[in-house]
Amino acid sequence: MARTLDISGYLIAPDPGARRLSRAVIGTDQNGAAIDLNVVEERPLTIFLNAQEIVTAMTIGDYPAYLALGFLRNQGMLRADDVIKGVDYDEELETVIVRTEGQTTYEDKLKKKTRTSGCAVGTVFGDMMEGLQGVTLPDVQVRTSDLYALAAKINRTPSLYLQAGAIHGTVLCQADRPLVYMEDVGRHNAVDKIAGWMLSERITAADKTLYTTGRLTSEMVIKTAMMGIPVLASRSGFTAWGVEIAQQVGLTLIGRMKGQRFVCLSGEDRLIRDADPSKIADEPDKSGRKGAK
Amino acid sequence: MARTLDISGYLIAPDPGARRLSRAVIGTDQNGAAIDLNVVEERPLTIFLNAQEIVTAMTIGDYPAYLALGFLRNQGMLRADDVIKGVDYDEELETVIVRTEGQTTYEDKLKKKTRTSGCAVGTVFGDMMEGLQGVTLPDVQVRTSDLYALAAKINRTPSLYLQAGAIHGTVLCQADRPLVYMEDVGRHNAVDKIAGWMLSERITAADKTLYTTGRLTSEMVIKTAMMGIPVLASRSGFTAWGVEIAQQVGLTLIGRMKGQRFVCLSGEDRLIRDADPSKIADEPDKSGRKGAK
């Protein structure tokens, strides 16, 4: 049952056939028969901000520069006014170094921090919450017809998920058009890679929607707000704090979007319900996509 | 369709009705109708090792002492020979402090580290890999009849997942009996809480099996090996590196276990195939459980 899919609308689409992103693994099934599996890769990538080692992320390994840039920005370690001189990726050393003009406020703060309570690991979350202060998202209208169109296109886009599984996807969209589809072992990496791409390409966030296969936790909501994107939709569930932060920053939050079903948890007044849900095909039970409940 | 379930075999079972673990949230569905949802909580918990701030974890908030102990042990920050004097949890400050007799090797190393390359965030993964050195798991036999029995019991156990979704579960088991079922927003927290319980109760690991709803990534495999548990099974998928590490440390790794299906990725020679897969009921398409592909 071959299907021809128009993915030409994407600026960046998944490349499930790419070398280095997946590997052949032999397993045995429940009957003891050997089976060939295509399994996603996972490699460490250590991110530096200038001379400062920040974190080692586990990633499939595509777009290391976008991942580093997006991670540092979404954590509030890179500010909007930091001037980026360059990003150096060393495949062999599995490191990526983001270089800025002069030292960042974060590095400065970190130095003080290591002199007092010790290390910066625990401050990461505090920095993220701090970065959220003053964020106000634009009051945009969201057409349910666009949301349904996006979900249908994204779910049918050839991806590592459909081919190998065990990976999350996040897609930057505009109206009914998916633009940039990133996948990664951790759902946060996929979002960070999109943030890095937006930063590099100086992309406007106010007219965009973010779609993710992963759960809507506080961290996912904070990252989306830090990116300035006013709409976040997912086929998966959500946490109470994720919903609370979305309501605080004015993010339109849509969860459990499968077939004709969805739940709007924040920004209900901005939804334009221009699609008739009963006309939307429900997902077959055996659809490739699963997503957490 | 009420079902009476015997969960009396558990030492710790989920308590989906517990105060503080979930919250009522009102959303609107695809037809604009208001719906009442029960949504899992997510709160920050900052873990200290003596005077050293280590990390802020996002957790549902039950068992903070087990989470802290298990996290520190699984990251290799607490060694087997560190003597724990006490664990202090402060609900208001959202902190938990693990106190040891004298300073740990990790704190000592961290001090040197902050004097040289800066901070310890990036070393976390290195420490985990280092902790794995010398780990050899016992060469135990694994009955497929036990694996099928465990999956069936666990999937029918009342849980926050079945009630509210958006949460992962990990279960410590012995033969066909689930013993301790922990749930948390992050799948790693659920594993760490089990590790903390095992450490506190001085539980033998060699005859145990770990079952998780989450994906089998490198970190999940490393944690299981650090705990000394020789068998890890999941209803979800796996990464290439997760499989590779399992093979290196001699862990029996079972993925995509749903209904009668499963894939054995490591330790195939230890499986005793004493169950006839065709006699095992396949999961209905509309089963409550989803799990990543």
mmCIF file with all atom_site columns, C-alpha atoms in Angstrom, chain A residues 23 25-33 35 37-44 46 48 51-56 58 106 110 113-114 117-126 148 161-168 184-187 215-219 237-244 247 256 258 260-265 268 271 273 275-278 283 285-286 288 290-293, chain B residues 23 25-33 35 37-44 46 48 51-56 58 106 110 113-114 117-125 148 161-168 184-187 215-219 237-244 247 256 258 260-265 268 271 273 275-278 283 285-286 288-293:
data_model
loop_
_atom_site.group_PDB
_atom_site.id
_atom_site.type_symbol
_atom_site.label_atom_id
_atom_site.label_alt_id
_atom_site.label_comp_id
_atom_site.label_asym_id
_atom_site.label_entity_id
_atom_site.label_seq_id
_atom_site.pdbx_PDB_ins_code
_atom_site.Cartn_x
_atom_site.Cartn_y
_atom_site.Cartn_z
_atom_site.occupancy
_atom_site.B_iso_or_equiv
_atom_site.pdbx_formal_charge
_atom_site.auth_seq_id
_atom_site.auth_comp_id
_atom_site.auth_asym_id
_atom_site.auth_atom_id
_atom_site.pdbx_PDB_model_num
ATOM 1   C CA . ARG A 1 23  ? 21.650  1.134   12.894 1.00 0.00 ? 23  ARG A CA 1
ATOM 2   C CA . VAL A 1 25  ? 20.292  -4.601  15.201 1.00 0.00 ? 25  VAL A CA 1
ATOM 3   C CA . ILE A 1 26  ? 19.408  -8.300  15.293 1.00 0.00 ? 26  ILE A CA 1
ATOM 4   C CA . GLY A 1 27  ? 16.942  -9.473  17.936 1.00 0.00 ? 27  GLY A CA 1
ATOM 5   C CA . THR A 1 28  ? 14.757  -12.511 18.441 1.00 0.00 ? 28  THR A CA 1
ATOM 6   C CA . ASP A 1 29  ? 10.984  -12.365 18.588 1.00 0.00 ? 29  ASP A CA 1
ATOM 7   C CA . GLN A 1 30  ? 8.580   -14.167 20.936 1.00 0.00 ? 30  GLN A CA 1
ATOM 8   C CA . ASN A 1 31  ? 8.833   -17.326 18.829 1.00 0.00 ? 31  ASN A CA 1
ATOM 9   C CA . GLY A 1 32  ? 12.637  -17.374 18.909 1.00 0.00 ? 32  GLY A CA 1
ATOM 10  C CA . ALA A 1 33  ? 12.967  -16.229 15.299 1.00 0.00 ? 33  ALA A CA 1
ATOM 11  C CA . ILE A 1 35  ? 14.539  -10.438 13.313 1.00 0.00 ? 35  ILE A CA 1
ATOM 12  C CA . LEU A 1 37  ? 15.540  -4.213  13.350 1.00 0.00 ? 37  LEU A CA 1
ATOM 13  C CA . ASN A 1 38  ? 16.378  -0.678  12.411 1.00 0.00 ? 38  ASN A CA 1
ATOM 14  C CA . VAL A 1 39  ? 17.184  1.074   15.691 1.00 0.00 ? 39  VAL A CA 1
ATOM 15  C CA . VAL A 1 40  ? 17.811  4.782   16.339 1.00 0.00 ? 40  VAL A CA 1
ATOM 16  C CA . GLU A 1 41  ? 21.262  5.889   17.395 1.00 0.00 ? 41  GLU A CA 1
ATOM 17  C CA . GLU A 1 42  ? 21.951  7.791   20.586 1.00 0.00 ? 42  GLU A CA 1
ATOM 18  C CA . ARG A 1 43  ? 25.267  9.554   21.200 1.00 0.00 ? 43  ARG A CA 1
ATOM 19  C CA . PRO A 1 44  ? 26.629  11.927  23.810 1.00 0.00 ? 44  PRO A CA 1
ATOM 20  C CA . THR A 1 46  ? 28.910  17.854  25.297 1.00 0.00 ? 46  THR A CA 1
ATOM 21  C CA . PHE A 1 48  ? 30.234  24.306  25.898 1.00 0.00 ? 48  PHE A CA 1
ATOM 22  C CA . ALA A 1 51  ? 35.243  27.895  27.936 1.00 0.00 ? 51  ALA A CA 1
ATOM 23  C CA . GLN A 1 52  ? 32.401  26.696  30.180 1.00 0.00 ? 52  GLN A CA 1
ATOM 24  C CA . GLU A 1 53  ? 31.302  23.052  29.973 1.00 0.00 ? 53  GLU A CA 1
ATOM 25  C CA . ILE A 1 54  ? 27.518  23.095  30.329 1.00 0.00 ? 54  ILE A CA 1
ATOM 26  C CA . VAL A 1 55  ? 25.918  19.691  29.791 1.00 0.00 ? 55  VAL A CA 1
ATOM 27  C CA . THR A 1 56  ? 26.215  16.353  28.013 1.00 0.00 ? 56  THR A CA 1
ATOM 28  C CA . MET A 1 58  ? 22.063  12.322  24.529 1.00 0.00 ? 58  MET A CA 1
ATOM 29  C CA . TYR A 1 106 ? 25.435  33.306  32.674 1.00 0.00 ? 106 TYR A CA 1
ATOM 30  C CA . LEU A 1 110 ? 28.146  30.686  37.319 1.00 0.00 ? 110 LEU A CA 1
ATOM 31  C CA . LYS A 1 113 ? 27.703  30.416  42.075 1.00 0.00 ? 113 LYS A CA 1
ATOM 32  C CA . THR A 1 114 ? 30.602  27.977  42.169 1.00 0.00 ? 114 THR A CA 1
ATOM 33  C CA . SER A 1 117 ? 26.757  26.982  47.003 1.00 0.00 ? 117 SER A CA 1
ATOM 34  C CA . GLY A 1 118 ? 28.913  24.904  44.712 1.00 0.00 ? 118 GLY A CA 1
ATOM 35  C CA . CYS A 1 119 ? 27.713  23.964  41.297 1.00 0.00 ? 119 CYS A CA 1
ATOM 36  C CA . ALA A 1 120 ? 25.277  25.132  38.669 1.00 0.00 ? 120 ALA A CA 1
ATOM 37  C CA . VAL A 1 121 ? 23.419  21.903  38.041 1.00 0.00 ? 121 VAL A CA 1
ATOM 38  C CA . GLY A 1 122 ? 20.604  22.775  40.352 1.00 0.00 ? 122 GLY A CA 1
ATOM 39  C CA . THR A 1 123 ? 20.225  26.299  39.068 1.00 0.00 ? 123 THR A CA 1
ATOM 40  C CA . VAL A 1 124 ? 19.236  25.240  35.560 1.00 0.00 ? 124 VAL A CA 1
ATOM 41  C CA . PHE A 1 125 ? 15.557  25.166  36.359 1.00 0.00 ? 125 PHE A CA 1
ATOM 42  C CA . GLY A 1 126 ? 15.665  28.431  38.290 1.00 0.00 ? 126 GLY A CA 1
ATOM 43  C CA . TYR A 1 148 ? -6.359  19.160  12.095 1.00 0.00 ? 148 TYR A CA 1
ATOM 44  C CA . TYR A 1 161 ? 9.683   7.401   14.280 1.00 0.00 ? 161 TYR A CA 1
ATOM 45  C CA . LEU A 1 162 ? 7.618   5.593   11.672 1.00 0.00 ? 162 LEU A CA 1
ATOM 46  C CA . GLN A 1 163 ? 10.678  3.641   10.540 1.00 0.00 ? 163 GLN A CA 1
ATOM 47  C CA . ALA A 1 164 ? 12.497  2.828   13.774 1.00 0.00 ? 164 ALA A CA 1
ATOM 48  C CA . GLY A 1 165 ? 10.411  4.097   16.710 1.00 0.00 ? 165 GLY A CA 1
ATOM 49  C CA . ALA A 1 166 ? 11.730  5.136   20.145 1.00 0.00 ? 166 ALA A CA 1
ATOM 50  C CA . ILE A 1 167 ? 12.110  8.764   19.140 1.00 0.00 ? 167 ILE A CA 1
ATOM 51  C CA . HIS A 1 168 ? 10.186  12.005  19.601 1.00 0.00 ? 168 HIS A CA 1
ATOM 52  C CA . ASP A 1 184 ? 15.485  13.235  18.680 1.00 0.00 ? 184 ASP A CA 1
ATOM 53  C CA . VAL A 1 185 ? 15.830  10.644  21.421 1.00 0.00 ? 185 VAL A CA 1
ATOM 54  C CA . GLY A 1 186 ? 14.770  13.206  24.009 1.00 0.00 ? 186 GLY A CA 1
ATOM 55  C CA . ARG A 1 187 ? 11.742  15.327  23.201 1.00 0.00 ? 187 ARG A CA 1
ATOM 56  C CA . ARG A 1 215 ? 4.001   15.139  26.726 1.00 0.00 ? 215 ARG A CA 1
ATOM 57  C CA . LEU A 1 216 ? 3.269   18.725  27.708 1.00 0.00 ? 216 LEU A CA 1
ATOM 58  C CA . THR A 1 217 ? 5.323   19.050  30.868 1.00 0.00 ? 217 THR A CA 1
ATOM 59  C CA . SER A 1 218 ? 6.351   22.328  32.541 1.00 0.00 ? 218 SER A CA 1
ATOM 60  C CA . GLU A 1 219 ? 9.692   22.240  30.755 1.00 0.00 ? 219 GLU A CA 1
ATOM 61  C CA . GLY A 1 237 ? -0.988  14.188  27.683 1.00 0.00 ? 237 GLY A CA 1
ATOM 62  C CA . PHE A 1 238 ? -0.009  17.027  30.023 1.00 0.00 ? 238 PHE A CA 1
ATOM 63  C CA . THR A 1 239 ? 0.914   17.799  33.616 1.00 0.00 ? 239 THR A CA 1
ATOM 64  C CA . ALA A 1 240 ? -0.914  20.179  35.936 1.00 0.00 ? 240 ALA A CA 1
ATOM 65  C CA . TRP A 1 241 ? 2.069   22.518  36.119 1.00 0.00 ? 241 TRP A CA 1
ATOM 66  C CA . GLY A 1 242 ? 2.440   22.540  32.338 1.00 0.00 ? 242 GLY A CA 1
ATOM 67  C CA . VAL A 1 243 ? -1.188  23.701  32.092 1.00 0.00 ? 243 VAL A CA 1
ATOM 68  C CA . GLU A 1 244 ? -0.693  26.289  34.859 1.00 0.00 ? 244 GLU A CA 1
ATOM 69  C CA . GLN A 1 247 ? -2.297  29.848  31.396 1.00 0.00 ? 247 GLN A CA 1
ATOM 70  C CA . ARG A 1 256 ? -4.354  14.564  23.354 1.00 0.00 ? 256 ARG A CA 1
ATOM 71  C CA . LYS A 1 258 ? -5.662  12.288  17.892 1.00 0.00 ? 258 LYS A CA 1
ATOM 72  C CA . GLN A 1 260 ? -10.945 14.265  15.631 1.00 0.00 ? 260 GLN A CA 1
ATOM 73  C CA . ARG A 1 261 ? -10.300 14.467  19.375 1.00 0.00 ? 261 ARG A CA 1
ATOM 74  C CA . PHE A 1 262 ? -8.372  17.110  21.281 1.00 0.00 ? 262 PHE A CA 1
ATOM 75  C CA . VAL A 1 263 ? -8.472  18.973  24.598 1.00 0.00 ? 263 VAL A CA 1
ATOM 76  C CA . CYS A 1 264 ? -7.828  22.702  24.861 1.00 0.00 ? 264 CYS A CA 1
ATOM 77  C CA . LEU A 1 265 ? -6.254  23.496  28.244 1.00 0.00 ? 265 LEU A CA 1
ATOM 78  C CA . GLU A 1 268 ? -9.736  28.515  24.679 1.00 0.00 ? 268 GLU A CA 1
ATOM 79  C CA . LEU A 1 271 ? -9.708  29.042  19.156 1.00 0.00 ? 271 LEU A CA 1
ATOM 80  C CA . ARG A 1 273 ? -13.685 26.405  15.662 1.00 0.00 ? 273 ARG A CA 1
ATOM 81  C CA . ALA A 1 275 ? -13.694 22.664  11.394 1.00 0.00 ? 275 ALA A CA 1
ATOM 82  C CA . ASP A 1 276 ? -16.474 20.182  12.035 1.00 0.00 ? 276 ASP A CA 1
ATOM 83  C CA . PRO A 1 277 ? -14.859 17.462  14.188 1.00 0.00 ? 277 PRO A CA 1
ATOM 84  C CA . SER A 1 278 ? -17.325 14.858  12.945 1.00 0.00 ? 278 SER A CA 1
ATOM 85  C CA . GLU A 1 283 ? -7.241  7.523   13.639 1.00 0.00 ? 283 GLU A CA 1
ATOM 86  C CA . ASP A 1 285 ? -6.576  1.832   16.123 1.00 0.00 ? 285 ASP A CA 1
ATOM 87  C CA . LYS A 1 286 ? -3.509  0.381   14.452 1.00 0.00 ? 286 LYS A CA 1
ATOM 88  C CA . GLY A 1 288 ? 1.717   3.915   13.431 1.00 0.00 ? 288 GLY A CA 1
ATOM 89  C CA . LYS A 1 290 ? 1.105   5.939   19.599 1.00 0.00 ? 290 LYS A CA 1
ATOM 90  C CA . GLY A 1 291 ? 2.084   8.711   21.994 1.00 0.00 ? 291 GLY A CA 1
ATOM 91  C CA . ALA A 1 292 ? 1.615   8.572   25.728 1.00 0.00 ? 292 ALA A CA 1
ATOM 92  C CA . LYS A 1 293 ? -1.925  8.556   27.016 1.00 0.00 ? 293 LYS A CA 1
ATOM 93  C CA . ARG B 1 23  ? -5.293  17.773  40.395 1.00 0.00 ? 23  ARG B CA 1
ATOM 94  C CA . VAL B 1 25  ? -8.226  20.671  35.596 1.00 0.00 ? 25  VAL B CA 1
ATOM 95  C CA . ILE B 1 26  ? -11.022 21.916  33.364 1.00 0.00 ? 26  ILE B CA 1
ATOM 96  C CA . GLY B 1 27  ? -10.494 21.836  29.606 1.00 0.00 ? 27  GLY B CA 1
ATOM 97  C CA . THR B 1 28  ? -12.715 21.959  26.535 1.00 0.00 ? 28  THR B CA 1
ATOM 98  C CA . ASP B 1 29  ? -12.977 19.145  24.039 1.00 0.00 ? 29  ASP B CA 1
ATOM 99  C CA . GLN B 1 30  ? -13.108 19.276  20.228 1.00 0.00 ? 30  GLN B CA 1
ATOM 100 C CA . ASN B 1 31  ? -16.804 20.163  20.360 1.00 0.00 ? 31  ASN B CA 1
ATOM 101 C CA . GLY B 1 32  ? -16.285 23.047  22.765 1.00 0.00 ? 32  GLY B CA 1
ATOM 102 C CA . ALA B 1 33  ? -17.755 21.151  25.701 1.00 0.00 ? 33  ALA B CA 1
ATOM 103 C CA . ILE B 1 35  ? -14.546 18.530  30.456 1.00 0.00 ? 35  ILE B CA 1
ATOM 104 C CA . LEU B 1 37  ? -9.752  16.140  33.782 1.00 0.00 ? 37  LEU B CA 1
ATOM 105 C CA . ASN B 1 38  ? -7.624  14.555  36.433 1.00 0.00 ? 38  ASN B CA 1
ATOM 106 C CA . VAL B 1 39  ? -4.082  15.686  35.701 1.00 0.00 ? 39  VAL B CA 1
ATOM 107 C CA . VAL B 1 40  ? -0.805  14.556  37.301 1.00 0.00 ? 40  VAL B CA 1
ATOM 108 C CA . GLU B 1 41  ? 1.166   17.018  39.380 1.00 0.00 ? 41  GLU B CA 1
ATOM 109 C CA . GLU B 1 42  ? 4.770   17.953  38.676 1.00 0.00 ? 42  GLU B CA 1
ATOM 110 C CA . ARG B 1 43  ? 6.900   19.783  41.214 1.00 0.00 ? 43  ARG B CA 1
ATOM 111 C CA . PRO B 1 44  ? 10.549  20.719  41.547 1.00 0.00 ? 44  PRO B CA 1
ATOM 112 C CA . THR B 1 46  ? 16.231  20.053  44.681 1.00 0.00 ? 46  THR B CA 1
ATOM 113 C CA . PHE B 1 48  ? 21.588  18.016  47.967 1.00 0.00 ? 48  PHE B CA 1
ATOM 114 C CA . ALA B 1 51  ? 26.255  20.830  51.525 1.00 0.00 ? 51  ALA B CA 1
ATOM 115 C CA . GLN B 1 52  ? 26.458  20.292  47.768 1.00 0.00 ? 52  GLN B CA 1
ATOM 116 C CA . GLU B 1 53  ? 23.452  21.231  45.608 1.00 0.00 ? 53  GLU B CA 1
ATOM 117 C CA . ILE B 1 54  ? 23.246  18.539  42.914 1.00 0.00 ? 54  ILE B CA 1
ATOM 118 C CA . VAL B 1 55  ? 20.143  18.835  40.730 1.00 0.00 ? 55  VAL B CA 1
ATOM 119 C CA . THR B 1 56  ? 16.542  19.990  40.580 1.00 0.00 ? 56  THR B CA 1
ATOM 120 C CA . MET B 1 58  ? 10.724  17.446  38.274 1.00 0.00 ? 58  MET B CA 1
ATOM 121 C CA . TYR B 1 106 ? 32.146  12.786  44.497 1.00 0.00 ? 106 TYR B CA 1
ATOM 122 C CA . LEU B 1 110 ? 33.587  18.167  42.272 1.00 0.00 ? 110 LEU B CA 1
ATOM 123 C CA . LYS B 1 113 ? 36.452  20.005  38.915 1.00 0.00 ? 113 LYS B CA 1
ATOM 124 C CA . THR B 1 114 ? 35.089  23.460  39.700 1.00 0.00 ? 114 THR B CA 1
ATOM 125 C CA . SER B 1 117 ? 37.041  23.116  33.724 1.00 0.00 ? 117 SER B CA 1
ATOM 126 C CA . GLY B 1 118 ? 34.256  24.803  35.627 1.00 0.00 ? 118 GLY B CA 1
ATOM 127 C CA . CYS B 1 119 ? 31.181  22.906  36.599 1.00 0.00 ? 119 CYS B CA 1
ATOM 128 C CA . ALA B 1 120 ? 29.993  19.384  37.154 1.00 0.00 ? 120 ALA B CA 1
ATOM 129 C CA . VAL B 1 121 ? 26.913  19.370  34.954 1.00 0.00 ? 121 VAL B CA 1
ATOM 130 C CA . GLY B 1 122 ? 28.703  17.824  32.029 1.00 0.00 ? 122 GLY B CA 1
ATOM 131 C CA . THR B 1 123 ? 30.424  15.196  34.105 1.00 0.00 ? 123 THR B CA 1
ATOM 132 C CA . VAL B 1 124 ? 27.207  13.518  35.167 1.00 0.00 ? 124 VAL B CA 1
ATOM 133 C CA . PHE B 1 125 ? 27.200  11.154  32.229 1.00 0.00 ? 125 PHE B CA 1
ATOM 134 C CA . TYR B 1 148 ? 4.040   -12.586 30.344 1.00 0.00 ? 148 TYR B CA 1
ATOM 135 C CA . TYR B 1 161 ? -1.241  6.285   34.396 1.00 0.00 ? 161 TYR B CA 1
ATOM 136 C CA . LEU B 1 162 ? -4.561  4.527   33.887 1.00 0.00 ? 162 LEU B CA 1
ATOM 137 C CA . GLN B 1 163 ? -6.364  7.319   35.750 1.00 0.00 ? 163 GLN B CA 1
ATOM 138 C CA . ALA B 1 164 ? -4.627  10.480  34.570 1.00 0.00 ? 164 ALA B CA 1
ATOM 139 C CA . GLY B 1 165 ? -2.017  9.541   31.947 1.00 0.00 ? 165 GLY B CA 1
ATOM 140 C CA . ALA B 1 166 ? 1.158   11.487  31.121 1.00 0.00 ? 166 ALA B CA 1
ATOM 141 C CA . ILE B 1 167 ? 3.265   9.493   33.559 1.00 0.00 ? 167 ILE B CA 1
ATOM 142 C CA . HIS B 1 168 ? 5.737   6.613   33.416 1.00 0.00 ? 168 HIS B CA 1
ATOM 143 C CA . ASP B 1 184 ? 6.748   9.545   37.997 1.00 0.00 ? 184 ASP B CA 1
ATOM 144 C CA . VAL B 1 185 ? 6.654   12.306  35.392 1.00 0.00 ? 185 VAL B CA 1
ATOM 145 C CA . GLY B 1 186 ? 10.121  11.319  34.202 1.00 0.00 ? 186 GLY B CA 1
ATOM 146 C CA . ARG B 1 187 ? 10.781  7.641   33.647 1.00 0.00 ? 187 ARG B CA 1
ATOM 147 C CA . ARG B 1 215 ? 11.952  3.479   26.294 1.00 0.00 ? 215 ARG B CA 1
ATOM 148 C CA . LEU B 1 216 ? 15.167  1.538   26.765 1.00 0.00 ? 216 LEU B CA 1
ATOM 149 C CA . THR B 1 217 ? 17.752  4.269   26.297 1.00 0.00 ? 217 THR B CA 1
ATOM 150 C CA . SER B 1 218 ? 21.412  4.110   27.338 1.00 0.00 ? 218 SER B CA 1
ATOM 151 C CA . GLU B 1 219 ? 20.604  5.864   30.608 1.00 0.00 ? 219 GLU B CA 1
ATOM 152 C CA . GLY B 1 237 ? 11.231  0.661   22.026 1.00 0.00 ? 237 GLY B CA 1
ATOM 153 C CA . PHE B 1 238 ? 15.005  0.974   22.452 1.00 0.00 ? 238 PHE B CA 1
ATOM 154 C CA . THR B 1 239 ? 18.033  2.810   21.162 1.00 0.00 ? 239 THR B CA 1
ATOM 155 C CA . ALA B 1 240 ? 21.101  1.253   19.549 1.00 0.00 ? 240 ALA B CA 1
ATOM 156 C CA . TRP B 1 241 ? 23.343  2.362   22.397 1.00 0.00 ? 241 TRP B CA 1
ATOM 157 C CA . GLY B 1 242 ? 20.925  0.992   25.001 1.00 0.00 ? 242 GLY B CA 1
ATOM 158 C CA . VAL B 1 243 ? 21.170  -2.408  23.278 1.00 0.00 ? 243 VAL B CA 1
ATOM 159 C CA . GLU B 1 244 ? 24.962  -2.154  23.002 1.00 0.00 ? 244 GLU B CA 1
ATOM 160 C CA . GLN B 1 247 ? 25.145  -6.661  25.656 1.00 0.00 ? 247 GLN B CA 1
ATOM 161 C CA . ARG B 1 256 ? 8.256   -3.890  22.686 1.00 0.00 ? 256 ARG B CA 1
ATOM 162 C CA . LYS B 1 258 ? 2.795   -6.075  24.244 1.00 0.00 ? 258 LYS B CA 1
ATOM 163 C CA . GLN B 1 260 ? 2.092   -11.992 23.022 1.00 0.00 ? 260 GLN B CA 1
ATOM 164 C CA . ARG B 1 261 ? 4.793   -10.014 21.220 1.00 0.00 ? 261 ARG B CA 1
ATOM 165 C CA . PHE B 1 262 ? 8.261   -9.082  22.443 1.00 0.00 ? 262 PHE B CA 1
ATOM 166 C CA . VAL B 1 263 ? 11.796  -8.677  21.128 1.00 0.00 ? 263 VAL B CA 1
ATOM 167 C CA . CYS B 1 264 ? 14.841  -9.972  22.986 1.00 0.00 ? 264 CYS B CA 1
ATOM 168 C CA . LEU B 1 265 ? 17.839  -7.740  22.269 1.00 0.00 ? 265 LEU B CA 1
ATOM 169 C CA . GLU B 1 268 ? 18.803  -14.431 24.374 1.00 0.00 ? 268 GLU B CA 1
ATOM 170 C CA . LEU B 1 271 ? 15.588  -17.058 28.066 1.00 0.00 ? 271 LEU B CA 1
ATOM 171 C CA . ARG B 1 273 ? 10.830  -20.181 26.474 1.00 0.00 ? 273 ARG B CA 1
ATOM 172 C CA . ALA B 1 275 ? 5.252   -20.117 27.497 1.00 0.00 ? 275 ALA B CA 1
ATOM 173 C CA . ASP B 1 276 ? 3.444   -20.667 24.199 1.00 0.00 ? 276 ASP B CA 1
ATOM 174 C CA . PRO B 1 277 ? 3.045   -17.135 22.746 1.00 0.00 ? 277 PRO B CA 1
ATOM 175 C CA . SER B 1 278 ? -0.050  -18.192 20.790 1.00 0.00 ? 278 SER B CA 1
ATOM 176 C CA . GLU B 1 283 ? -3.759  -6.661  23.777 1.00 0.00 ? 283 GLU B CA 1
ATOM 177 C CA . ASP B 1 285 ? -6.294  -2.200  20.204 1.00 0.00 ? 285 ASP B CA 1
ATOM 178 C CA . LYS B 1 286 ? -8.096  0.049   22.633 1.00 0.00 ? 286 LYS B CA 1
ATOM 179 C CA . GLY B 1 288 ? -5.458  1.725   28.193 1.00 0.00 ? 288 GLY B CA 1
ATOM 180 C CA . ARG B 1 289 ? -1.722  1.426   27.777 1.00 0.00 ? 289 ARG B CA 1
ATOM 181 C CA . LYS B 1 290 ? 0.016   2.950   24.799 1.00 0.00 ? 290 LYS B CA 1
ATOM 182 C CA . GLY B 1 291 ? 3.770   3.321   25.206 1.00 0.00 ? 291 GLY B CA 1
ATOM 183 C CA . ALA B 1 292 ? 6.088   4.608   22.507 1.00 0.00 ? 292 ALA B CA 1
ATOM 184 C CA . LYS B 1 293 ? 6.461   2.495   19.406 1.00 0.00 ? 293 LYS B CA 1
#
